[in-house]
PDB file of C-alpha atoms in Angstrom:
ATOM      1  CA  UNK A   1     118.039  61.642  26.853  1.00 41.00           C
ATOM      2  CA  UNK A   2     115.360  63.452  29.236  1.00 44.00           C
ATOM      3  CA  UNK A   3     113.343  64.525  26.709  1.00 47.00           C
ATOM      4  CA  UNK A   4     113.553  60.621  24.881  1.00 46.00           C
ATOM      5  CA  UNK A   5     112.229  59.347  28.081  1.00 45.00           C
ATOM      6  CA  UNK A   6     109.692  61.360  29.109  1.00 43.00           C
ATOM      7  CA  UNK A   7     108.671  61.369  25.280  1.00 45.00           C
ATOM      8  CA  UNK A   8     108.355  57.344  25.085  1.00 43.00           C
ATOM      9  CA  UNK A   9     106.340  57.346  28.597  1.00 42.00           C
ATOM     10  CA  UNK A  10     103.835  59.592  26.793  1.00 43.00           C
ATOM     11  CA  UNK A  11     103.560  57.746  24.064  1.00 45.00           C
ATOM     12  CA  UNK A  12     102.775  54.767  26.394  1.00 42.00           C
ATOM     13  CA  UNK A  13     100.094  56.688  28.353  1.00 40.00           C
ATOM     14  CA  UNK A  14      98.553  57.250  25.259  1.00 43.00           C
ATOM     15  CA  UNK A  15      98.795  54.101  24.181  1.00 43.00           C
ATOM     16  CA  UNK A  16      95.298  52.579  24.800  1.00 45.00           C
ATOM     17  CA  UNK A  17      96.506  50.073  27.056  1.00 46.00           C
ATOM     18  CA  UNK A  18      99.711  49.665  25.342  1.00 48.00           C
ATOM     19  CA  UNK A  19     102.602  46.844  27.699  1.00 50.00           C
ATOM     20  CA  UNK A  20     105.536  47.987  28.731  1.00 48.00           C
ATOM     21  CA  UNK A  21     108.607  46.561  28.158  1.00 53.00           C
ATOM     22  CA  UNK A  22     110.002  44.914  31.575  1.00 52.00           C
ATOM     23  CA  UNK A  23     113.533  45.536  30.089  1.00 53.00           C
ATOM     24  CA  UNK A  24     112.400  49.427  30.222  1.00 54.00           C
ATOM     25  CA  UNK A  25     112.755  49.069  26.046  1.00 55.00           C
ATOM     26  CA  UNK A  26     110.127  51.016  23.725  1.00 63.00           C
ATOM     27  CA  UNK A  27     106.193  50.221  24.556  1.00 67.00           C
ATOM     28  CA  UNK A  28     104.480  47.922  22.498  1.00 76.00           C
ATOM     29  CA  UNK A  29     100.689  49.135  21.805  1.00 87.00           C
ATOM     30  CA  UNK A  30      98.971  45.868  21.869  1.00 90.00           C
ATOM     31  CA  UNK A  31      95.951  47.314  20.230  1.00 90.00           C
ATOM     32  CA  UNK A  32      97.597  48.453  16.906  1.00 87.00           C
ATOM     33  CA  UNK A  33      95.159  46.891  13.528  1.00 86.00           C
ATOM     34  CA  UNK A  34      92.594  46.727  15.538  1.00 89.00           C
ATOM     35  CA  UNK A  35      89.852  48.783  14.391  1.00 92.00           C
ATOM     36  CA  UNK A  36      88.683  51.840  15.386  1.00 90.00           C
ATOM     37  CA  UNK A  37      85.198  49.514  16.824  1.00 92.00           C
ATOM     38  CA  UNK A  38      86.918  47.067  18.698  1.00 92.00           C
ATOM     39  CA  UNK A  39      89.588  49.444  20.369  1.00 90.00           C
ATOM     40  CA  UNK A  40      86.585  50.995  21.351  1.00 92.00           C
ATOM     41  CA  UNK A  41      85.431  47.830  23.226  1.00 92.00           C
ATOM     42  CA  UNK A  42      88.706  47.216  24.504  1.00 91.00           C
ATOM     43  CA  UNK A  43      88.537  50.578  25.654  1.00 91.00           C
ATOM     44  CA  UNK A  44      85.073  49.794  27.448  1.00 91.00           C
ATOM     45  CA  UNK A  45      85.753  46.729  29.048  1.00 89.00           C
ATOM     46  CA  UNK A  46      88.944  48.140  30.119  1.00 91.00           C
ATOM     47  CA  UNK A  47      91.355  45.570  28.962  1.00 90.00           C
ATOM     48  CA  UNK A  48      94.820  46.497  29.537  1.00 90.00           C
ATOM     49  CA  UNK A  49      96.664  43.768  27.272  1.00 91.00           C
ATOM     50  CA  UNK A  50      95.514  40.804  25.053  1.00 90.00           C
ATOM     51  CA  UNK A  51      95.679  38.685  28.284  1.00 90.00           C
ATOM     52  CA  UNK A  52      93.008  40.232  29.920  1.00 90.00           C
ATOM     53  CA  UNK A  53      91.007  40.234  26.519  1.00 88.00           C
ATOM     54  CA  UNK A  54      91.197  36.473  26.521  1.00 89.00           C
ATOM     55  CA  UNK A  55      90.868  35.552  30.121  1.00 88.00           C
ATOM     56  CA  UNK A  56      87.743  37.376  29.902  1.00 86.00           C
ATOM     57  CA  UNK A  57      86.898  35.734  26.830  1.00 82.00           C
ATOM     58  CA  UNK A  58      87.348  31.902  28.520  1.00 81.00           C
ATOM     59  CA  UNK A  59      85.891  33.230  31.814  1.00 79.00           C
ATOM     60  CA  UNK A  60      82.566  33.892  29.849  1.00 73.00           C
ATOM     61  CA  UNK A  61      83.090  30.802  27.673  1.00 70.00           C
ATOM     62  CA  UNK A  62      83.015  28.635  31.040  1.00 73.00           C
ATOM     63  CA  UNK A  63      80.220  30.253  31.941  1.00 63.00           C
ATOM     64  CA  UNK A  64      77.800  29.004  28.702  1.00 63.00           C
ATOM     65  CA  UNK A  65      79.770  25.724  29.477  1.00 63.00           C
ATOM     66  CA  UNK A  66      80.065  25.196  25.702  1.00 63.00           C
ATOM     67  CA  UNK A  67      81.976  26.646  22.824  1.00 64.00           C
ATOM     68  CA  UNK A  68      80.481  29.242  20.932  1.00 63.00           C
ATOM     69  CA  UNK A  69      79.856  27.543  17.895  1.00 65.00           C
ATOM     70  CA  UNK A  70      77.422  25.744  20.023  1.00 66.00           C
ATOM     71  CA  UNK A  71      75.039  28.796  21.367  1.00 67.00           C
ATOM     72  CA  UNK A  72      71.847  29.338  20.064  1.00 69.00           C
ATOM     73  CA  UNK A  73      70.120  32.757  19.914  1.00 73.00           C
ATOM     74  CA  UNK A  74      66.388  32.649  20.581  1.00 75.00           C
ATOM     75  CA  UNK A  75      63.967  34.924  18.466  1.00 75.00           C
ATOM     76  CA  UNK A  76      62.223  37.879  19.987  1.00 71.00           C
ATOM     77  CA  UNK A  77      59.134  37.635  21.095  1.00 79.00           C
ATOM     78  CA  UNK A  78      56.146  37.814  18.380  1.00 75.00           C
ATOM     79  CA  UNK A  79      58.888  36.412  16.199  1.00 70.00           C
ATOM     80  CA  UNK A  80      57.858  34.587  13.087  1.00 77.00           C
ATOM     81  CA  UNK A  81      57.804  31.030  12.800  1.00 74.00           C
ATOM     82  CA  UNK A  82      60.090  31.240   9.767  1.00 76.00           C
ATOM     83  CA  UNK A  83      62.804  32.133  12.557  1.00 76.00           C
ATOM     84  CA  UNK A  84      62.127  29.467  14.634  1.00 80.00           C
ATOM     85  CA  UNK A  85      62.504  27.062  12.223  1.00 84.00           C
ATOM     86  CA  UNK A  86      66.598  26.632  12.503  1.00 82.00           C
ATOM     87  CA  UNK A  87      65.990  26.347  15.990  1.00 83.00           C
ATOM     88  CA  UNK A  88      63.953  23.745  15.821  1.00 85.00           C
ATOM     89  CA  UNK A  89      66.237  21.877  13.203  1.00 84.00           C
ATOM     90  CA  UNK A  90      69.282  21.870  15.560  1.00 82.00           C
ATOM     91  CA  UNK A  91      67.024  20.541  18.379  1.00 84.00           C
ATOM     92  CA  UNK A  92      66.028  17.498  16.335  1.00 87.00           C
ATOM     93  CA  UNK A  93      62.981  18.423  14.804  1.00 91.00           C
ATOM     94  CA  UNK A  94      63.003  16.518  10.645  1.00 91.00           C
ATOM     95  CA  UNK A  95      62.864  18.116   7.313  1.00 88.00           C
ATOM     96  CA  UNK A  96      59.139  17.866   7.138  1.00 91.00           C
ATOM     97  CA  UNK A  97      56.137  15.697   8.890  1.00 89.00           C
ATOM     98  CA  UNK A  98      56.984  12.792   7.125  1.00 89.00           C
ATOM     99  CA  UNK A  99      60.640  12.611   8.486  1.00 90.00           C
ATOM    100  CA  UNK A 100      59.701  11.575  12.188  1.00 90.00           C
ATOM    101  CA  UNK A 101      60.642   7.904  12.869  1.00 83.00           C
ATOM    102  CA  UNK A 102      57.504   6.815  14.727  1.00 82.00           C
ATOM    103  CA  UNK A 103      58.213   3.542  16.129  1.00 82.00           C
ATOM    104  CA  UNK A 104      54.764   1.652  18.254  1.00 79.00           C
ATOM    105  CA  UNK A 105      55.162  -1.030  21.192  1.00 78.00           C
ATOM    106  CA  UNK A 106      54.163  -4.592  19.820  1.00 78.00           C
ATOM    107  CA  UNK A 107      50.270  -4.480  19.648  1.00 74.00           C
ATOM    108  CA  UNK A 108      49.626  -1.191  19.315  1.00 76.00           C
ATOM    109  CA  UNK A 109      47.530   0.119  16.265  1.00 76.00           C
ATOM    110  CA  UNK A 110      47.042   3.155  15.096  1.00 77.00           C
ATOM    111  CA  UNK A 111      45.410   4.214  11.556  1.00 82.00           C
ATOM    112  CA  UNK A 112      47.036   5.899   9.134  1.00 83.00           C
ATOM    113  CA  UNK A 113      45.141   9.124   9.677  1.00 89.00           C
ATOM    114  CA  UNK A 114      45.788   9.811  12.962  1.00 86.00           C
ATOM    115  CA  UNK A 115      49.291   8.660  12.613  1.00 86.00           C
ATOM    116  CA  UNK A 116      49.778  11.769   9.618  1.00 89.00           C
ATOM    117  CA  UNK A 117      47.584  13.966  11.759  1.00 90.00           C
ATOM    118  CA  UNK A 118      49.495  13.442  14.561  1.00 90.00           C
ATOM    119  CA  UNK A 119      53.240  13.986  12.745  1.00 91.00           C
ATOM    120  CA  UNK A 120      51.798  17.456  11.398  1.00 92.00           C
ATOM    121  CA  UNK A 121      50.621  18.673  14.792  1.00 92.00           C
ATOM    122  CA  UNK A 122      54.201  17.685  15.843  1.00 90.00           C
ATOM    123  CA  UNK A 123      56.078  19.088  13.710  1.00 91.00           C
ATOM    124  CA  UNK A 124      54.201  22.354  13.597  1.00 89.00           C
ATOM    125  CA  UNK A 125      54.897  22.765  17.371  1.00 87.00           C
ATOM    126  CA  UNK A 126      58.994  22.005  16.316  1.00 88.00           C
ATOM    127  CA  UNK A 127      58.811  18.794  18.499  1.00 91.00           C
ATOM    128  CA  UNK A 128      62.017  16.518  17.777  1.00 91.00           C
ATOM    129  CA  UNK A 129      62.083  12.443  17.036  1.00 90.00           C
ATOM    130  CA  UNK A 130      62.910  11.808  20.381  1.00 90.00           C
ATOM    131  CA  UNK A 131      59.818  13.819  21.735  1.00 91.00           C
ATOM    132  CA  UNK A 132      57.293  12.453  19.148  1.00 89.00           C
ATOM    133  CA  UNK A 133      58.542   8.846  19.889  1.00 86.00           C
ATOM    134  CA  UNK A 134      58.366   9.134  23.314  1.00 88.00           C
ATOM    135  CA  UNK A 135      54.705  10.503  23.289  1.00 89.00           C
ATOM    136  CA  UNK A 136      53.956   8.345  20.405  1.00 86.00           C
ATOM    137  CA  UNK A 137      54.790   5.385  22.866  1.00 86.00           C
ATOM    138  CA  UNK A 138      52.975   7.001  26.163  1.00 88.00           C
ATOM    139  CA  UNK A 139      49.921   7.754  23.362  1.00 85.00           C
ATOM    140  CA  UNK A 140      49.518   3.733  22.372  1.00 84.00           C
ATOM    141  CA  UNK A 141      50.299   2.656  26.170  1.00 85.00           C
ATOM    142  CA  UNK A 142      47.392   4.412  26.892  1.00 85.00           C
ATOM    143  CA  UNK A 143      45.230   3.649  24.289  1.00 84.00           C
ATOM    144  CA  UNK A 144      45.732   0.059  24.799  1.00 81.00           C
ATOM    145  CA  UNK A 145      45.450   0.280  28.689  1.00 82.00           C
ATOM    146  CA  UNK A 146      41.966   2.243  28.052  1.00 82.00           C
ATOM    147  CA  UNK A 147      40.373  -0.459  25.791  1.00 81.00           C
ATOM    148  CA  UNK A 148      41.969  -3.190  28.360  1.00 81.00           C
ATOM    149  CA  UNK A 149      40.082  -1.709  31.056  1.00 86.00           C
ATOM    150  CA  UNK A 150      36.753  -0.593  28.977  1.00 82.00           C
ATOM    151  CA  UNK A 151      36.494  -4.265  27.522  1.00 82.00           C
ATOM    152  CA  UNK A 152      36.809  -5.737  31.320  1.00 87.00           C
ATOM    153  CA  UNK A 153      34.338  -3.186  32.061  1.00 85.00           C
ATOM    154  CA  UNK A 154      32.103  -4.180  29.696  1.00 84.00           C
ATOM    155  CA  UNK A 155      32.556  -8.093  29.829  1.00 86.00           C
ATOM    156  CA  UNK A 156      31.859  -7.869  33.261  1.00 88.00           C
ATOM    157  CA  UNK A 157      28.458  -5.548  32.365  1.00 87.00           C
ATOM    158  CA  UNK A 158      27.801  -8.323  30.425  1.00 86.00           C
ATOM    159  CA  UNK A 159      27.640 -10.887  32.550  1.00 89.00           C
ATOM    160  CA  UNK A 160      26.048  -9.584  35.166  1.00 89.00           C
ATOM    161  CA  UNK A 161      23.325  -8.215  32.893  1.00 89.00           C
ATOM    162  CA  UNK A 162      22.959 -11.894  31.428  1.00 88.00           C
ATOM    163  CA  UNK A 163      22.559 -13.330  34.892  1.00 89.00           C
ATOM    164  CA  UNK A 164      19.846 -10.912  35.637  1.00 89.00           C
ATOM    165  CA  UNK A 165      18.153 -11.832  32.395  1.00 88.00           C
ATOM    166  CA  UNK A 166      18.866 -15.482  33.174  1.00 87.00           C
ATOM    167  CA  UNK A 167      17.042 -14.678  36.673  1.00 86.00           C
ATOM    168  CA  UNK A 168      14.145 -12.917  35.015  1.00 84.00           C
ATOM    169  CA  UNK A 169      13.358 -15.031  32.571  1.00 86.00           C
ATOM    170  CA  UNK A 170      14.028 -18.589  34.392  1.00 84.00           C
ATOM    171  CA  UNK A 171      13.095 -21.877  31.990  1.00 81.00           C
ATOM    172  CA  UNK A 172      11.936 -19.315  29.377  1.00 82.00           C
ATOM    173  CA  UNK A 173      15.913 -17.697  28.491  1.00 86.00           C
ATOM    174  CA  UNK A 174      17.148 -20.344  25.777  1.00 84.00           C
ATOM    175  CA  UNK A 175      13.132 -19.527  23.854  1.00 82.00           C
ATOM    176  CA  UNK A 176      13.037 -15.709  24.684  1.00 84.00           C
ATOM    177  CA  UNK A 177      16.952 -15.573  23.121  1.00 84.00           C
ATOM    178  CA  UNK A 178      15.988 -17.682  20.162  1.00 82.00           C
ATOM    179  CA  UNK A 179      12.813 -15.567  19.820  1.00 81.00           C
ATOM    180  CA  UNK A 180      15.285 -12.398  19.880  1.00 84.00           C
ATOM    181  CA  UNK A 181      18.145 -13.803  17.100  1.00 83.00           C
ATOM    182  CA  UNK A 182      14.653 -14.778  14.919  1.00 80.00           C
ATOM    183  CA  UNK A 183      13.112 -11.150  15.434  1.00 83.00           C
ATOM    184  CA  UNK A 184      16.852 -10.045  14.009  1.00 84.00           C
ATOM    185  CA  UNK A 185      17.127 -12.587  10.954  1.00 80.00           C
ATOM    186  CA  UNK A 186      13.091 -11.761  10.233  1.00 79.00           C
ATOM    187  CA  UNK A 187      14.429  -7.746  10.133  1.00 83.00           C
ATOM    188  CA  UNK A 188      17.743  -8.457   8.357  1.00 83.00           C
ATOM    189  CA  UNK A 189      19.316  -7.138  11.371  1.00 85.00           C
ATOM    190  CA  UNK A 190      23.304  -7.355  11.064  1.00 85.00           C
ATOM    191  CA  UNK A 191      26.029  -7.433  13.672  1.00 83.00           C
ATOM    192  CA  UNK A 192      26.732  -4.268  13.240  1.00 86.00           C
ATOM    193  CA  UNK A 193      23.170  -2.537  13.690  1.00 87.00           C
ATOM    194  CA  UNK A 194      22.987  -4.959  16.920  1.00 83.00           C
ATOM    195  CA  UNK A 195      26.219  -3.489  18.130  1.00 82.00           C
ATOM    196  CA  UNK A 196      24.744  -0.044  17.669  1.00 86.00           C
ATOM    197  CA  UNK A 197      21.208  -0.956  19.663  1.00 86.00           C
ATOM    198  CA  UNK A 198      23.107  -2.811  22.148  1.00 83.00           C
ATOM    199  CA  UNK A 199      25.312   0.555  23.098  1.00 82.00           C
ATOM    200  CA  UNK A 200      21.987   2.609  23.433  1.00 85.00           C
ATOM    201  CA  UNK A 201      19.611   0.173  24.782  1.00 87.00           C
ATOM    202  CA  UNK A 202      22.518  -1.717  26.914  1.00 85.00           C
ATOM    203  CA  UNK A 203      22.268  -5.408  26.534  1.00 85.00           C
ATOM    204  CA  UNK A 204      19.634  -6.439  28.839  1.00 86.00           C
ATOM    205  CA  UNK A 205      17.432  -3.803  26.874  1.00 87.00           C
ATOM    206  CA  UNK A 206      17.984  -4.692  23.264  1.00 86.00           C
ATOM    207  CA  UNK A 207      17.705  -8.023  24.554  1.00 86.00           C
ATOM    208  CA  UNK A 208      14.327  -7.629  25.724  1.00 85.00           C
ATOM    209  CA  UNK A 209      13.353  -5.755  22.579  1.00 87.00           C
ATOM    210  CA  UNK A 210      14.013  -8.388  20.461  1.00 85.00           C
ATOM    211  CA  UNK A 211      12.207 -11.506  22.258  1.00 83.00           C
ATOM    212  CA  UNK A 212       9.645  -9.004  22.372  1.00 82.00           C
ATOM    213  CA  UNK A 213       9.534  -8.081  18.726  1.00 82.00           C
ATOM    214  CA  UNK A 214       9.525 -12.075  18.420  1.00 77.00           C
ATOM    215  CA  UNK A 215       7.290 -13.127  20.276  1.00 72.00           C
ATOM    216  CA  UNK A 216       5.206 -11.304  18.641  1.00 73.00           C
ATOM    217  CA  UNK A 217       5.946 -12.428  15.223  1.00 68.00           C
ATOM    218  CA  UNK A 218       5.546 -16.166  16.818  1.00 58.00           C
ATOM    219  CA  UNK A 219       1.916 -15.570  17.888  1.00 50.00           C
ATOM    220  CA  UNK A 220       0.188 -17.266  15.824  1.00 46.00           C
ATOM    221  CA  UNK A 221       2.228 -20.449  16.631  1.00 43.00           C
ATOM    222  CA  UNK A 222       1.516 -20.161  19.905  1.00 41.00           C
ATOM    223  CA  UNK A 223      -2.533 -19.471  19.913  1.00 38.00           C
ATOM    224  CA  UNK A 224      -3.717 -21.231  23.616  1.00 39.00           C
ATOM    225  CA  UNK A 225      -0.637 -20.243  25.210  1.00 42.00           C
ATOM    226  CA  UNK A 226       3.249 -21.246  24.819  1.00 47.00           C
ATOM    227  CA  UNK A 227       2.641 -24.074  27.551  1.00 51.00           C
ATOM    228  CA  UNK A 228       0.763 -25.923  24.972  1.00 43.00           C
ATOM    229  CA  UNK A 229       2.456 -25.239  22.105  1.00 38.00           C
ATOM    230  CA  UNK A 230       6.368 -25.517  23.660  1.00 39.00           C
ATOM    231  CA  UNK A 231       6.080 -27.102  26.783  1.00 42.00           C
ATOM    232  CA  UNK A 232       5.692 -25.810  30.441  1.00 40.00           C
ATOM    233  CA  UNK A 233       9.762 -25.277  30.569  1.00 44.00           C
ATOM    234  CA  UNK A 234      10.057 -22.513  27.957  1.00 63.00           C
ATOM    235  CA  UNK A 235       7.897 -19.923  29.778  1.00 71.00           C
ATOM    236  CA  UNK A 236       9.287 -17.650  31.957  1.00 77.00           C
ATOM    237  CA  UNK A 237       8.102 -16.052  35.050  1.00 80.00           C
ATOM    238  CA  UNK A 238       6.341 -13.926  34.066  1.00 80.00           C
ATOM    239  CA  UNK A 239       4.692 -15.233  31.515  1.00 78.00           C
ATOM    240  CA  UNK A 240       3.658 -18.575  34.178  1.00 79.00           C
ATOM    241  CA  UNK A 241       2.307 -15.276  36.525  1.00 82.00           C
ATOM    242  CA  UNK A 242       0.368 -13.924  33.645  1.00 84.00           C
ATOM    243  CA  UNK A 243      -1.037 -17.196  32.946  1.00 84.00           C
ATOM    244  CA  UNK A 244      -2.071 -18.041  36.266  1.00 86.00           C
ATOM    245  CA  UNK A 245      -4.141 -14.951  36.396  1.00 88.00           C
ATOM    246  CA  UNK A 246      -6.115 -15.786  33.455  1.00 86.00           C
ATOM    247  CA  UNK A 247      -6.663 -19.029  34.280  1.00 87.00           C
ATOM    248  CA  UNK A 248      -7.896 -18.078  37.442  1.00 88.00           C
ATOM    249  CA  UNK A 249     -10.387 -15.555  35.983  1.00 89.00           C
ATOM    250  CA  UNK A 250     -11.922 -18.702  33.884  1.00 87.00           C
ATOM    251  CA  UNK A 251     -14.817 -19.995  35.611  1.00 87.00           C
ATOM    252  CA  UNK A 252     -14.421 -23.492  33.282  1.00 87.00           C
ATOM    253  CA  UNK A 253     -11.244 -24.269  34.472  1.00 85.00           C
ATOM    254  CA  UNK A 254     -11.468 -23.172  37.992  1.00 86.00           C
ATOM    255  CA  UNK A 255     -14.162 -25.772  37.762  1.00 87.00           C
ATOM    256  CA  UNK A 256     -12.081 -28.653  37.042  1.00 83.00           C
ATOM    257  CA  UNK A 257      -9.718 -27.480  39.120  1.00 81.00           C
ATOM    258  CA  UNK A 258     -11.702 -26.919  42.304  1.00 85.00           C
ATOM    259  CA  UNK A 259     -12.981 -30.369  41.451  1.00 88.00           C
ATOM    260  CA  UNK A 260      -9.560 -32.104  41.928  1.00 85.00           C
ATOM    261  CA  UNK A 261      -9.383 -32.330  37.842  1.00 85.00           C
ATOM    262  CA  UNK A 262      -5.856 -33.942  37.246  1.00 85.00           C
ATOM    263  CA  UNK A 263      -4.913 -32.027  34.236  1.00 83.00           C
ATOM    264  CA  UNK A 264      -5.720 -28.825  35.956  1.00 83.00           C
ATOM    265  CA  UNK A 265      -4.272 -29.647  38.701  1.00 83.00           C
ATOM    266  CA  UNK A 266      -0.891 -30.362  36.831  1.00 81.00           C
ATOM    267  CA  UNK A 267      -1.084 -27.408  34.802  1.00 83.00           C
ATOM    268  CA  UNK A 268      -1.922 -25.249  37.800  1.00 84.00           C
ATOM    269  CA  UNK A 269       1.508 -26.476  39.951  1.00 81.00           C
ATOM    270  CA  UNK A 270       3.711 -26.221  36.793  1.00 78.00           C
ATOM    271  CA  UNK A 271       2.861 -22.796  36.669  1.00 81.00           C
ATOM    272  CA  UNK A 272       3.783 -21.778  39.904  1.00 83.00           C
ATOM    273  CA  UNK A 273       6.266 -23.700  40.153  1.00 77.00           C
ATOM    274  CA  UNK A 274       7.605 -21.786  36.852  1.00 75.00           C
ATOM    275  CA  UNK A 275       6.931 -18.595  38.385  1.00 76.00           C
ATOM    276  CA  UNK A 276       8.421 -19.316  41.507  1.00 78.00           C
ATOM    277  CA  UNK A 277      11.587 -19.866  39.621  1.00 66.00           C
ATOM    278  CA  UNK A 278      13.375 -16.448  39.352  1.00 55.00           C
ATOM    279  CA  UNK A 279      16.209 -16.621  41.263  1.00 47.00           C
TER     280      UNK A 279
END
C-alpha cells in the first residue's frame, strides 16, 4: 500500500499542475488534451489548475474593459494602407468616398467639386461619418461667418469711400457718376469686368477712371466749359478751382469783372462758392 501511495504522489508531482483530490482519491491532471503548446503556456504562466487559467483570463479581460471580440490590433509601423483599411471600416469610415452622409446647416453652399474633393481627402485619411459631418458643419460655419464679415467689411469700405467721393466731387457727383456708367456702356463694359476693376482699383479708383474716361468722351459737348453747357451745379470742386484760374488769367474777363460786370460777377461767386463746397 506504501509503494501505491508514494507511486500516486509521484504521479501528481509530475503532473503539470495536476489537483488533488481533497478526499485523498487519485489526482486529476487538469492539463490532459491540451496540447503540447498550450501546456507549455500553462507551464509559463504557472497556472496550477483551470481556475487560475481563467481568473487570469477575466483579470486581463477587465483590464481592456471589453470582450475580446471587440479589440483591435493596430498595424506596425510603415504598414500598408491596405492594412489599415479594416481598421478604418470598424471605426466608421464608408465603403468608398461617395458613402459619407454629408449633411450642411440651412444656408450653407458648397459646389459640387469641393464637396467630392473634400469626401476623397476624407476618406483617404480613414475619417468616419461622424468626423466628416462634424468638420463638414465647422467648414460651412466658417465659410459663411467669413463672407458675413468680408461683405460688412466691404459695405462699410463702400460707404465711406462714396462719402469721400461725394466730398470731393460736391454738386458735380450725380454728372461725374453718369459720366462714369456712359464711359462703361460707350466700352461695352459689363458687371462683371466692373467687378474685376473695382477689386484692383478699389471703388473710389475705378470710379474716378471712368468719369474720367467720360468726360473725356463728352468734350465736345461741353466746348466753353461744363458751367455753360450743364449749369453751375454739376461741376465739382475742382473743376470750379480750375476754372477760376483760367478765368483769372483772361485779361477780357477780368475786365468786366473788375468793372463790376454783373454776369462776371455772378459767374465769378458761383464758382467759389462751388469750390468752397467740399465738405
Amino acid at each position: 500500500m506504501a509503494d501505491e501511495n508514494s507511486n500516486g504522489s509521484e504521479d501528481g508531482a509530475n503532473g503539470g499542475g495536476g489537483e488533488g483530490n481533497p478526499a485523498g482519491g487519485q489526482t486529476v491532471d487538469w492539463t490532459a488534451g491540451l496540447s503540447d503548446e498550450t501546456k507549455g503556456i500553462v507551464s509559463n504562466k504557472g497556472w496550477k489548475s483551470a481556475e487560475e487559467a481563467i481568473g487570469s483570463y477575466k483579470q486581463l479581460e477587465s483590464y481592456h474593459g471589453v470582450p475580446a471580440d471587440r479589440l483591435m490590433k493596430l498595424p506596425g509601423e510603415g504598414a500598408e494602407a491596405s492594412e489599415w483599411a479594416a481598421i478604418h471600416t470598424r471605426l466608421g469610415r464608408p465603403e468608398n468616398a461617395e458613402g459619407y452622409e454629408i449633411q450642411l446647416p440651412e444656408g450653407s453652399e458648397i459646389s459640387p467639386e469641393r464637396m467630392s474633393s473634400f469626401s476623397k481627402a476624407a476618406f483617404d485619411a480613414g475619417l468616419s461619418k461622424d468626423q466628416v459631418g462634424a468638420l463638414a458643419k465647422w467648414d460651412a460655419e466658417n465659410q459663411t461667418g467669413a463672407k458675413d464679415a468680408f461683405n460688412a467689411e466691404n459695405t462699410e469700405k463702400l460707404d465711406a469711400d462714396d462719402k469721400a467721393l461725394r466730398s470731393e466731387w460736391g454738386p458735380g457727383y450725380d454728372r461725374k457718376v453718369e459720366e462714369g456708367r456712359a464711359a462703361a456702356r460707350q466700352f461695352g463694359v459689363d458687371e462683371t469686368t466692373m467687378n474685376a476693376m473695382e477689386k484692383a482699383m478699389g471703388f473710389g479708383g475705378i470710379m474716378k477712371f471712368m468719369a474720367d474716361v467720360g468726360g473725356k468722351l463728352g468734350e465736345d459737348t461741353f466746348k466753353g466749359g461744363r458751367e455753360g453747357a450743364v449749369g453751375f451745379n454739376t461741376m465739382t470742386p475742382a473743376e470750379a478751382g480750375a476754372k477760376l484760374s483760367e478765368l483769372q488769367m483772361d485779361p477780357n474777363f477780368m475786365k468786366k469783372y473788375t468793372s463790376g460786370d454783373k454776369d462776371a460777377l455772378t459767374r465769378f461767386d458761383n464758382l467759389i462758392q462751388i469750390k468752397s463746397s467740399q465738405v
